[in-house]
Amino acid sequence: MRTIHTDEIIKNICEMCIESNLYLSKDITNAMKQAKTTEKSPLGCQILGQLEENMEIAAKDRIPICQDTGMAVVFLDIGQDLHIEGMQIEDAVNEGIRKGYTEGYLRKSVVKDPILRENTKDNTPGIIHYRIVPGEQLAITLAPKGFGSENMSKVHMLKPADGLSGVKEAILNTVREAGPNACPPMVVGVGIGGDFEKCALMAKQALTRDIDRHSEIPYVKELEIEMLDKINKMGIGPGGLGGTTTAIGVNINVYPTHIAGLPVAVNICCHVARHVKRIL
Ligand code: SF4
């Protein structure tokens, strides 16, 4: 049995909040660079150039890539042989977010109550998902999520008779409706199966997988490739101003479901697809 102190969790989450808002991961920066070489629209190319320049300035001057520094989504994979001492883990995660958003001068975007809407002024609480896994390590994934794109996401409770063609239609219609509002080029996370909340969670988790890594399930990999191709033929383009780069990645996760259902969740993310991982 290994022991870690929550001070360690606070320190890492604080650093991860800042790191993810200043620097995009390699898979995203590479895909954006690649898109500039394949984009057919001159205006689209110009927009991709501006987005690239924006990323470079953010990294050089240590300022956020986007003014919407997101709501902090945190996935914790906790080894069942790990003992965590100190404060309550949820409090530790929120303390890390509080410190990160304060010390990093990141915008505080969270309101305490969805109707009363008073800003909590420190970007807490985060959205925390826990999983107990084998081992004695703690894997933390932090993905600050902007709401321009979050607002364009959808859950579709399809019927089994809708089949794979219904799934494709649900994905493509959601992206089409998102259009320029999701700050394209987008990354599209999809969850198929499970139940209402499981498919939404899978879609969010899919957004934390590097976009240069396909699903290991052959038909899902094929679906990821097909959907990306079809999305890029929609013409929405960079910034929604037309072009051949509407998305830079489609990641799909699947899970068993009920004989009577076929849930599909489509979680849209913009090109500021922030996700960082650390193992403690
Ligand atoms: S959707 Fe993304 S790029 Fe658009 S404002 Fe939000 S975080 Fe920024």
PDB file of C-alpha atoms and ligand atoms in Angstrom:
ATOM      1  CA  MET A   1       0.000   0.000   0.000  1.00  0.00           C
ATOM      2  CA  ARG A   2       1.453   3.336  -1.113  1.00  0.00           C
ATOM      3  CA  THR A   3       0.529   6.626   0.523  1.00  0.00           C
ATOM      4  CA  ILE A   4       0.368  10.083  -1.025  1.00  0.00           C
ATOM      5  CA  HIS A   5      -0.609  13.325   0.645  1.00  0.00           C
ATOM      6  CA  THR A   6      -3.298  15.606  -0.761  1.00  0.00           C
ATOM      7  CA  ASP A   7      -0.724  18.454  -0.850  1.00  0.00           C
ATOM      8  CA  GLU A   8       0.787  16.592  -3.801  1.00  0.00           C
ATOM      9  CA  ILE A   9      -2.606  16.495  -5.547  1.00  0.00           C
ATOM     10  CA  ILE A  10      -3.214  20.212  -4.923  1.00  0.00           C
ATOM     11  CA  LYS A  11       0.214  21.158  -6.315  1.00  0.00           C
ATOM     12  CA  ASN A  12      -0.207  19.053  -9.457  1.00  0.00           C
ATOM     13  CA  ILE A  13      -3.763  20.173 -10.205  1.00  0.00           C
ATOM     14  CA  CYS A  14      -2.708  23.802  -9.749  1.00  0.00           C
ATOM     15  CA  GLU A  15       0.148  23.367 -12.257  1.00  0.00           C
ATOM     16  CA  MET A  16      -2.078  21.415 -14.662  1.00  0.00           C
ATOM     17  CA  CYS A  17      -4.733  24.184 -14.720  1.00  0.00           C
ATOM     18  CA  ILE A  18      -2.087  26.704 -15.764  1.00  0.00           C
ATOM     19  CA  GLU A  19      -0.245  24.395 -18.183  1.00  0.00           C
ATOM     20  CA  SER A  20      -3.414  23.324 -20.019  1.00  0.00           C
ATOM     21  CA  ASN A  21      -4.595  26.888 -20.517  1.00  0.00           C
ATOM     22  CA  LEU A  22      -1.270  28.132 -21.874  1.00  0.00           C
ATOM     23  CA  TYR A  23      -0.043  25.267 -24.034  1.00  0.00           C
ATOM     24  CA  LEU A  24      -1.998  22.859 -26.219  1.00  0.00           C
ATOM     25  CA  SER A  25      -0.838  19.252 -26.393  1.00  0.00           C
ATOM     26  CA  LYS A  26       1.300  17.978 -29.304  1.00  0.00           C
ATOM     27  CA  ASP A  27      -1.550  16.063 -30.966  1.00  0.00           C
ATOM     28  CA  ILE A  28      -3.623  19.261 -31.271  1.00  0.00           C
ATOM     29  CA  THR A  29      -0.777  21.573 -32.353  1.00  0.00           C
ATOM     30  CA  ASN A  30       0.385  19.025 -34.947  1.00  0.00           C
ATOM     31  CA  ALA A  31      -3.152  18.626 -36.318  1.00  0.00           C
ATOM     32  CA  MET A  32      -3.553  22.406 -36.578  1.00  0.00           C
ATOM     33  CA  LYS A  33      -0.237  22.702 -38.440  1.00  0.00           C
ATOM     34  CA  GLN A  34      -1.226  19.849 -40.747  1.00  0.00           C
ATOM     35  CA  ALA A  35      -4.627  21.456 -41.409  1.00  0.00           C
ATOM     36  CA  LYS A  36      -2.890  24.564 -42.726  1.00  0.00           C
ATOM     37  CA  THR A  37      -1.229  22.468 -45.409  1.00  0.00           C
ATOM     38  CA  THR A  38      -4.464  20.762 -46.515  1.00  0.00           C
ATOM     39  CA  GLU A  39      -7.051  23.562 -46.147  1.00  0.00           C
ATOM     40  CA  LYS A  40      -8.483  24.470 -49.555  1.00  0.00           C
ATOM     41  CA  SER A  41      -9.967  27.880 -48.726  1.00  0.00           C
ATOM     42  CA  PRO A  42      -7.531  30.842 -48.717  1.00  0.00           C
ATOM     43  CA  LEU A  43      -9.585  32.529 -45.965  1.00  0.00           C
ATOM     44  CA  GLY A  44      -9.597  29.241 -44.035  1.00  0.00           C
ATOM     45  CA  CYS A  45      -5.796  29.117 -44.331  1.00  0.00           C
ATOM     46  CA  GLN A  46      -5.557  32.669 -43.079  1.00  0.00           C
ATOM     47  CA  ILE A  47      -7.728  31.844 -40.032  1.00  0.00           C
ATOM     48  CA  LEU A  48      -5.653  28.725 -39.273  1.00  0.00           C
ATOM     49  CA  GLY A  49      -2.532  30.905 -39.470  1.00  0.00           C
ATOM     50  CA  GLN A  50      -4.052  33.345 -36.971  1.00  0.00           C
ATOM     51  CA  LEU A  51      -5.018  30.535 -34.605  1.00  0.00           C
ATOM     52  CA  GLU A  52      -1.478  29.176 -34.802  1.00  0.00           C
ATOM     53  CA  GLU A  53      -0.014  32.604 -34.103  1.00  0.00           C
ATOM     54  CA  ASN A  54      -2.392  32.981 -31.155  1.00  0.00           C
ATOM     55  CA  MET A  55      -1.110  29.677 -29.706  1.00  0.00           C
ATOM     56  CA  GLU A  56       2.510  30.790 -30.139  1.00  0.00           C
ATOM     57  CA  ILE A  57       1.856  34.136 -28.421  1.00  0.00           C
ATOM     58  CA  ALA A  58       0.059  32.370 -25.545  1.00  0.00           C
ATOM     59  CA  ALA A  59       3.034  30.068 -24.963  1.00  0.00           C
ATOM     60  CA  LYS A  60       5.658  32.804 -25.335  1.00  0.00           C
ATOM     61  CA  ASP A  61       3.924  35.436 -23.187  1.00  0.00           C
ATOM     62  CA  ARG A  62       2.390  32.923 -20.769  1.00  0.00           C
ATOM     63  CA  ILE A  63      -1.182  34.067 -21.337  1.00  0.00           C
ATOM     64  CA  PRO A  64      -4.270  31.864 -21.899  1.00  0.00           C
ATOM     65  CA  ILE A  65      -4.914  30.582 -25.421  1.00  0.00           C
ATOM     66  CA  CYS A  66      -8.542  31.667 -25.068  1.00  0.00           C
ATOM     67  CA  GLN A  67     -10.375  34.097 -22.790  1.00  0.00           C
ATOM     68  CA  ASP A  68     -12.746  31.247 -21.908  1.00  0.00           C
ATOM     69  CA  THR A  69     -10.444  29.252 -19.652  1.00  0.00           C
ATOM     70  CA  GLY A  70     -13.231  26.767 -19.100  1.00  0.00           C
ATOM     71  CA  MET A  71     -14.765  24.777 -16.309  1.00  0.00           C
ATOM     72  CA  ALA A  72     -12.162  22.358 -14.933  1.00  0.00           C
ATOM     73  CA  VAL A  73     -13.153  18.765 -15.693  1.00  0.00           C
ATOM     74  CA  VAL A  74     -11.033  16.309 -13.711  1.00  0.00           C
ATOM     75  CA  PHE A  75     -10.829  12.533 -14.153  1.00  0.00           C
ATOM     76  CA  LEU A  76      -9.188  10.701 -11.260  1.00  0.00           C
ATOM     77  CA  ASP A  77      -8.151   7.067 -11.745  1.00  0.00           C
ATOM     78  CA  ILE A  78      -7.357   5.951  -8.221  1.00  0.00           C
ATOM     79  CA  GLY A  79      -5.379   2.770  -7.686  1.00  0.00           C
ATOM     80  CA  GLN A  80      -7.157   0.504  -5.201  1.00  0.00           C
ATOM     81  CA  ASP A  81      -3.864  -0.031  -3.356  1.00  0.00           C
ATOM     82  CA  LEU A  82      -3.238   3.683  -2.907  1.00  0.00           C
ATOM     83  CA  HIS A  83      -3.898   5.444   0.380  1.00  0.00           C
ATOM     84  CA  ILE A  84      -4.576   9.168   0.181  1.00  0.00           C
ATOM     85  CA  GLU A  85      -3.932  11.109   3.382  1.00  0.00           C
ATOM     86  CA  GLY A  86      -4.624  14.736   4.249  1.00  0.00           C
ATOM     87  CA  MET A  87      -7.851  16.518   3.421  1.00  0.00           C
ATOM     88  CA  GLN A  88     -10.887  15.089   1.612  1.00  0.00           C
ATOM     89  CA  ILE A  89      -9.928  14.346  -1.989  1.00  0.00           C
ATOM     90  CA  GLU A  90     -12.734  16.475  -3.420  1.00  0.00           C
ATOM     91  CA  ASP A  91     -11.600  19.458  -1.344  1.00  0.00           C
ATOM     92  CA  ALA A  92      -8.009  18.887  -2.472  1.00  0.00           C
ATOM     93  CA  VAL A  93      -8.978  18.868  -6.159  1.00  0.00           C
ATOM     94  CA  ASN A  94     -10.984  22.061  -5.746  1.00  0.00           C
ATOM     95  CA  GLU A  95      -8.128  23.682  -3.818  1.00  0.00           C
ATOM     96  CA  GLY A  96      -5.810  22.832  -6.734  1.00  0.00           C
ATOM     97  CA  ILE A  97      -8.273  24.419  -9.174  1.00  0.00           C
ATOM     98  CA  ARG A  98      -8.650  27.479  -6.910  1.00  0.00           C
ATOM     99  CA  LYS A  99      -4.875  27.972  -6.727  1.00  0.00           C
ATOM    100  CA  GLY A 100      -4.325  27.297 -10.434  1.00  0.00           C
ATOM    101  CA  TYR A 101      -6.966  29.722 -11.653  1.00  0.00           C
ATOM    102  CA  THR A 102      -5.874  32.390  -9.163  1.00  0.00           C
ATOM    103  CA  GLU A 103      -2.092  32.097  -9.572  1.00  0.00           C
ATOM    104  CA  GLY A 104      -2.408  31.692 -13.355  1.00  0.00           C
ATOM    105  CA  TYR A 105      -4.700  34.751 -13.684  1.00  0.00           C
ATOM    106  CA  LEU A 106      -7.183  32.538 -15.539  1.00  0.00           C
ATOM    107  CA  ARG A 107     -10.767  33.730 -16.017  1.00  0.00           C
ATOM    108  CA  LYS A 108     -13.151  32.576 -13.301  1.00  0.00           C
ATOM    109  CA  SER A 109     -16.185  31.264 -15.174  1.00  0.00           C
ATOM    110  CA  VAL A 110     -18.143  29.255 -12.619  1.00  0.00           C
ATOM    111  CA  VAL A 111     -21.402  30.386 -11.005  1.00  0.00           C
ATOM    112  CA  LYS A 112     -22.508  28.941  -7.674  1.00  0.00           C
ATOM    113  CA  ASP A 113     -26.094  28.282  -8.707  1.00  0.00           C
ATOM    114  CA  PRO A 114     -27.344  27.748 -12.276  1.00  0.00           C
ATOM    115  CA  ILE A 115     -30.305  30.084 -11.757  1.00  0.00           C
ATOM    116  CA  LEU A 116     -29.031  32.657  -9.247  1.00  0.00           C
ATOM    117  CA  ARG A 117     -25.699  32.919 -11.132  1.00  0.00           C
ATOM    118  CA  GLU A 118     -23.332  34.415  -8.599  1.00  0.00           C
ATOM    119  CA  ASN A 119     -19.695  33.885  -9.642  1.00  0.00           C
ATOM    120  CA  THR A 120     -17.719  31.748  -7.174  1.00  0.00           C
ATOM    121  CA  LYS A 121     -14.685  33.929  -8.062  1.00  0.00           C
ATOM    122  CA  ASP A 122     -12.163  31.065  -8.006  1.00  0.00           C
ATOM    123  CA  ASN A 123     -13.498  28.773 -10.779  1.00  0.00           C
ATOM    124  CA  THR A 124     -14.548  26.099  -8.289  1.00  0.00           C
ATOM    125  CA  PRO A 125     -16.078  23.640  -8.065  1.00  0.00           C
ATOM    126  CA  GLY A 126     -14.640  21.499 -10.824  1.00  0.00           C
ATOM    127  CA  ILE A 127     -16.481  18.575 -12.381  1.00  0.00           C
ATOM    128  CA  ILE A 128     -14.802  15.531 -10.841  1.00  0.00           C
ATOM    129  CA  HIS A 129     -15.105  11.929 -12.041  1.00  0.00           C
ATOM    130  CA  TYR A 130     -13.612   9.109  -9.933  1.00  0.00           C
ATOM    131  CA  ARG A 131     -12.669   5.613 -11.066  1.00  0.00           C
ATOM    132  CA  ILE A 132     -11.124   2.915  -8.902  1.00  0.00           C
ATOM    133  CA  VAL A 133      -8.504   1.024 -10.912  1.00  0.00           C
ATOM    134  CA  PRO A 134      -5.904  -1.654 -10.133  1.00  0.00           C
ATOM    135  CA  GLY A 135      -2.529  -0.521  -8.775  1.00  0.00           C
ATOM    136  CA  GLU A 136      -1.182   2.086  -6.385  1.00  0.00           C
ATOM    137  CA  GLN A 137      -0.978   5.179  -8.559  1.00  0.00           C
ATOM    138  CA  LEU A 138      -3.220   8.163  -9.074  1.00  0.00           C
ATOM    139  CA  ALA A 139      -3.748   9.194 -12.704  1.00  0.00           C
ATOM    140  CA  ILE A 140      -5.099  12.715 -13.088  1.00  0.00           C
ATOM    141  CA  THR A 141      -6.548  14.023 -16.350  1.00  0.00           C
ATOM    142  CA  LEU A 142      -7.528  17.661 -16.399  1.00  0.00           C
ATOM    143  CA  ALA A 143      -9.516  19.112 -19.271  1.00  0.00           C
ATOM    144  CA  PRO A 144     -10.744  22.710 -18.903  1.00  0.00           C
ATOM    145  CA  LYS A 145     -13.873  22.896 -21.070  1.00  0.00           C
ATOM    146  CA  GLY A 146     -15.023  26.032 -22.856  1.00  0.00           C
ATOM    147  CA  PHE A 147     -18.764  26.491 -23.065  1.00  0.00           C
ATOM    148  CA  GLY A 148     -19.104  27.939 -26.558  1.00  0.00           C
ATOM    149  CA  SER A 149     -18.624  24.411 -27.795  1.00  0.00           C
ATOM    150  CA  GLU A 150     -20.111  22.676 -24.715  1.00  0.00           C
ATOM    151  CA  ASN A 151     -23.418  24.440 -25.405  1.00  0.00           C
ATOM    152  CA  MET A 152     -23.583  22.833 -28.857  1.00  0.00           C
ATOM    153  CA  SER A 153     -23.263  19.262 -27.489  1.00  0.00           C
ATOM    154  CA  LYS A 154     -26.179  16.812 -27.444  1.00  0.00           C
ATOM    155  CA  VAL A 155     -27.441  13.467 -26.162  1.00  0.00           C
ATOM    156  CA  HIS A 156     -29.608  11.471 -28.595  1.00  0.00           C
ATOM    157  CA  MET A 157     -31.619   8.556 -27.187  1.00  0.00           C
ATOM    158  CA  LEU A 158     -31.866   6.537 -30.397  1.00  0.00           C
ATOM    159  CA  LYS A 159     -33.752   3.272 -30.790  1.00  0.00           C
ATOM    160  CA  PRO A 160     -31.898   0.071 -31.781  1.00  0.00           C
ATOM    161  CA  ALA A 161     -33.669   0.153 -35.176  1.00  0.00           C
ATOM    162  CA  ASP A 162     -31.914   3.446 -35.928  1.00  0.00           C
ATOM    163  CA  GLY A 163     -28.702   1.412 -36.185  1.00  0.00           C
ATOM    164  CA  LEU A 164     -25.320   2.648 -37.327  1.00  0.00           C
ATOM    165  CA  SER A 165     -26.866   4.967 -39.925  1.00  0.00           C
ATOM    166  CA  GLY A 166     -28.873   6.670 -37.167  1.00  0.00           C
ATOM    167  CA  VAL A 167     -25.692   7.088 -35.113  1.00  0.00           C
ATOM    168  CA  LYS A 168     -23.914   8.701 -38.073  1.00  0.00           C
ATOM    169  CA  GLU A 169     -26.858  11.027 -38.664  1.00  0.00           C
ATOM    170  CA  ALA A 170     -26.905  12.048 -34.983  1.00  0.00           C
ATOM    171  CA  ILE A 171     -23.176  12.884 -35.036  1.00  0.00           C
ATOM    172  CA  LEU A 172     -23.321  14.807 -38.316  1.00  0.00           C
ATOM    173  CA  ASN A 173     -26.504  16.722 -37.426  1.00  0.00           C
ATOM    174  CA  THR A 174     -25.032  17.796 -34.088  1.00  0.00           C
ATOM    175  CA  VAL A 175     -21.876  19.103 -35.775  1.00  0.00           C
ATOM    176  CA  ARG A 176     -23.896  20.798 -38.536  1.00  0.00           C
ATOM    177  CA  GLU A 177     -26.085  22.570 -35.971  1.00  0.00           C
ATOM    178  CA  ALA A 178     -23.011  23.587 -33.965  1.00  0.00           C
ATOM    179  CA  GLY A 179     -21.603  25.321 -37.051  1.00  0.00           C
ATOM    180  CA  PRO A 180     -19.557  28.434 -36.248  1.00  0.00           C
ATOM    181  CA  ASN A 181     -20.795  28.561 -32.615  1.00  0.00           C
ATOM    182  CA  ALA A 182     -18.353  25.844 -31.549  1.00  0.00           C
ATOM    183  CA  CYS A 183     -15.278  27.842 -32.691  1.00  0.00           C
ATOM    184  CA  PRO A 184     -14.161  25.386 -35.402  1.00  0.00           C
ATOM    185  CA  PRO A 185     -11.976  23.554 -36.207  1.00  0.00           C
ATOM    186  CA  MET A 186     -13.588  21.292 -33.654  1.00  0.00           C
ATOM    187  CA  VAL A 187     -12.674  18.093 -31.876  1.00  0.00           C
ATOM    188  CA  VAL A 188     -15.725  15.833 -31.627  1.00  0.00           C
ATOM    189  CA  GLY A 189     -16.067  13.398 -28.720  1.00  0.00           C
ATOM    190  CA  VAL A 190     -18.706  10.698 -29.082  1.00  0.00           C
ATOM    191  CA  GLY A 191     -20.071   8.126 -26.643  1.00  0.00           C
ATOM    192  CA  ILE A 192     -22.208   5.301 -28.019  1.00  0.00           C
ATOM    193  CA  GLY A 193     -24.032   2.881 -25.720  1.00  0.00           C
ATOM    194  CA  GLY A 194     -24.413   2.707 -21.953  1.00  0.00           C
ATOM    195  CA  ASP A 195     -27.354   4.763 -20.711  1.00  0.00           C
ATOM    196  CA  PHE A 196     -28.215   8.469 -20.651  1.00  0.00           C
ATOM    197  CA  GLU A 197     -25.365   9.615 -18.378  1.00  0.00           C
ATOM    198  CA  LYS A 198     -22.814   6.966 -19.359  1.00  0.00           C
ATOM    199  CA  CYS A 199     -22.831   7.967 -23.025  1.00  0.00           C
ATOM    200  CA  ALA A 200     -22.327  11.627 -22.090  1.00  0.00           C
ATOM    201  CA  LEU A 201     -19.431  10.711 -19.813  1.00  0.00           C
ATOM    202  CA  MET A 202     -17.860   8.578 -22.556  1.00  0.00           C
ATOM    203  CA  ALA A 203     -18.144  11.477 -24.999  1.00  0.00           C
ATOM    204  CA  LYS A 204     -16.341  13.753 -22.543  1.00  0.00           C
ATOM    205  CA  GLN A 205     -13.672  11.113 -21.899  1.00  0.00           C
ATOM    206  CA  ALA A 206     -13.214  10.702 -25.653  1.00  0.00           C
ATOM    207  CA  LEU A 207     -12.171  14.363 -25.798  1.00  0.00           C
ATOM    208  CA  THR A 208      -9.255  13.607 -23.466  1.00  0.00           C
ATOM    209  CA  ARG A 209      -7.811  10.963 -25.807  1.00  0.00           C
ATOM    210  CA  ASP A 210      -5.091  12.321 -28.117  1.00  0.00           C
ATOM    211  CA  ILE A 211      -6.571  12.856 -31.576  1.00  0.00           C
ATOM    212  CA  ASP A 212      -3.679  11.027 -33.236  1.00  0.00           C
ATOM    213  CA  ARG A 213      -4.777   7.799 -31.483  1.00  0.00           C
ATOM    214  CA  HIS A 214      -7.733   5.914 -32.927  1.00  0.00           C
ATOM    215  CA  SER A 215     -10.016   3.495 -31.073  1.00  0.00           C
ATOM    216  CA  GLU A 216      -8.603  -0.024 -30.894  1.00  0.00           C
ATOM    217  CA  ILE A 217     -11.948  -1.477 -32.015  1.00  0.00           C
ATOM    218  CA  PRO A 218     -11.778  -1.822 -35.832  1.00  0.00           C
ATOM    219  CA  TYR A 219     -15.341  -0.696 -36.660  1.00  0.00           C
ATOM    220  CA  VAL A 220     -15.076   2.260 -34.243  1.00  0.00           C
ATOM    221  CA  LYS A 221     -11.781   3.332 -35.816  1.00  0.00           C
ATOM    222  CA  GLU A 222     -13.439   3.193 -39.251  1.00  0.00           C
ATOM    223  CA  LEU A 223     -16.338   5.264 -37.940  1.00  0.00           C
ATOM    224  CA  GLU A 224     -13.930   7.887 -36.535  1.00  0.00           C
ATOM    225  CA  ILE A 225     -12.229   8.198 -39.929  1.00  0.00           C
ATOM    226  CA  GLU A 226     -15.514   8.305 -41.860  1.00  0.00           C
ATOM    227  CA  MET A 227     -17.074  10.914 -39.561  1.00  0.00           C
ATOM    228  CA  LEU A 228     -14.021  13.186 -39.750  1.00  0.00           C
ATOM    229  CA  ASP A 229     -14.073  12.984 -43.527  1.00  0.00           C
ATOM    230  CA  LYS A 230     -17.825  13.726 -43.746  1.00  0.00           C
ATOM    231  CA  ILE A 231     -17.593  16.593 -41.232  1.00  0.00           C
ATOM    232  CA  ASN A 232     -14.807  18.169 -43.245  1.00  0.00           C
ATOM    233  CA  LYS A 233     -16.980  18.025 -46.353  1.00  0.00           C
ATOM    234  CA  MET A 234     -19.685  20.170 -44.665  1.00  0.00           C
ATOM    235  CA  GLY A 235     -17.882  23.385 -45.579  1.00  0.00           C
ATOM    236  CA  ILE A 236     -18.190  25.062 -42.147  1.00  0.00           C
ATOM    237  CA  GLY A 237     -14.424  25.627 -42.078  1.00  0.00           C
ATOM    238  CA  PRO A 238     -12.031  27.431 -39.708  1.00  0.00           C
ATOM    239  CA  GLY A 239     -13.848  30.052 -37.652  1.00  0.00           C
ATOM    240  CA  GLY A 240     -17.072  29.006 -39.424  1.00  0.00           C
ATOM    241  CA  LEU A 241     -16.075  31.119 -42.432  1.00  0.00           C
ATOM    242  CA  GLY A 242     -15.994  28.264 -44.931  1.00  0.00           C
ATOM    243  CA  GLY A 243     -13.357  25.730 -45.840  1.00  0.00           C
ATOM    244  CA  THR A 244     -12.335  22.108 -45.637  1.00  0.00           C
ATOM    245  CA  THR A 245     -11.172  22.036 -41.996  1.00  0.00           C
ATOM    246  CA  THR A 246     -14.278  21.882 -39.822  1.00  0.00           C
ATOM    247  CA  ALA A 247     -12.823  19.292 -37.422  1.00  0.00           C
ATOM    248  CA  ILE A 248      -9.344  18.020 -36.640  1.00  0.00           C
ATOM    249  CA  GLY A 249     -10.415  14.886 -34.805  1.00  0.00           C
ATOM    250  CA  VAL A 250     -13.320  12.587 -33.990  1.00  0.00           C
ATOM    251  CA  ASN A 251     -12.842  10.282 -30.992  1.00  0.00           C
ATOM    252  CA  ILE A 252     -15.481   7.670 -30.232  1.00  0.00           C
ATOM    253  CA  ASN A 253     -15.939   5.427 -27.167  1.00  0.00           C
ATOM    254  CA  VAL A 254     -18.460   2.596 -26.928  1.00  0.00           C
ATOM    255  CA  TYR A 255     -20.005   0.586 -24.054  1.00  0.00           C
ATOM    256  CA  PRO A 256     -22.611  -2.186 -23.688  1.00  0.00           C
ATOM    257  CA  THR A 257     -26.195  -0.974 -23.625  1.00  0.00           C
ATOM    258  CA  HIS A 258     -29.798  -2.172 -23.051  1.00  0.00           C
ATOM    259  CA  ILE A 259     -31.629  -4.257 -25.692  1.00  0.00           C
ATOM    260  CA  ALA A 260     -34.167  -1.439 -26.078  1.00  0.00           C
ATOM    261  CA  GLY A 261     -31.785   1.470 -26.546  1.00  0.00           C
ATOM    262  CA  LEU A 262     -28.982   3.083 -28.531  1.00  0.00           C
ATOM    263  CA  PRO A 263     -27.831   6.225 -26.695  1.00  0.00           C
ATOM    264  CA  VAL A 264     -25.422   8.535 -28.524  1.00  0.00           C
ATOM    265  CA  ALA A 265     -23.772  11.578 -26.966  1.00  0.00           C
ATOM    266  CA  VAL A 266     -21.843  14.106 -29.015  1.00  0.00           C
ATOM    267  CA  ASN A 267     -19.607  16.376 -26.969  1.00  0.00           C
ATOM    268  CA  ILE A 268     -18.238  19.134 -29.148  1.00  0.00           C
ATOM    269  CA  CYS A 269     -14.979  20.854 -28.317  1.00  0.00           C
ATOM    270  CA  CYS A 270     -13.346  23.742 -30.101  1.00  0.00           C
ATOM    271  CA  HIS A 271      -9.748  23.660 -31.373  1.00  0.00           C
ATOM    272  CA  VAL A 272      -8.703  24.740 -27.841  1.00  0.00           C
ATOM    273  CA  ALA A 273      -9.050  21.080 -26.861  1.00  0.00           C
ATOM    274  CA  ARG A 274      -7.167  21.262 -23.568  1.00  0.00           C
ATOM    275  CA  HIS A 275      -6.225  18.013 -21.866  1.00  0.00           C
ATOM    276  CA  VAL A 276      -3.232  17.210 -19.666  1.00  0.00           C
ATOM    277  CA  LYS A 277      -2.397  14.007 -17.809  1.00  0.00           C
ATOM    278  CA  ARG A 278      -0.132  13.240 -14.898  1.00  0.00           C
ATOM    279  CA  ILE A 279       0.509  10.108 -12.913  1.00  0.00           C
ATOM    280  CA  LEU A 280       1.332  10.438  -9.209  1.00  0.00           C
TER     281      LEU A 280
HETATM  282  S1  SF4 B   1     -15.458  27.449 -27.517  1.00  0.00           S
HETATM  283 FE1  SF4 B   1     -13.236  27.255 -27.278  1.00  0.00          FE
HETATM  284  S2  SF4 B   1     -12.286  28.796 -28.612  1.00  0.00           S
HETATM  285 FE2  SF4 B   1     -14.483  29.268 -28.391  1.00  0.00          FE
HETATM  286  S3  SF4 B   1     -14.533  30.766 -26.723  1.00  0.00           S
HETATM  287 FE3  SF4 B   1     -14.869  28.738 -25.787  1.00  0.00          FE
HETATM  288  S4  SF4 B   1     -12.827  27.968 -25.222  1.00  0.00           S
HETATM  289 FE4  SF4 B   1     -12.536  29.700 -26.606  1.00  0.00          FE
END
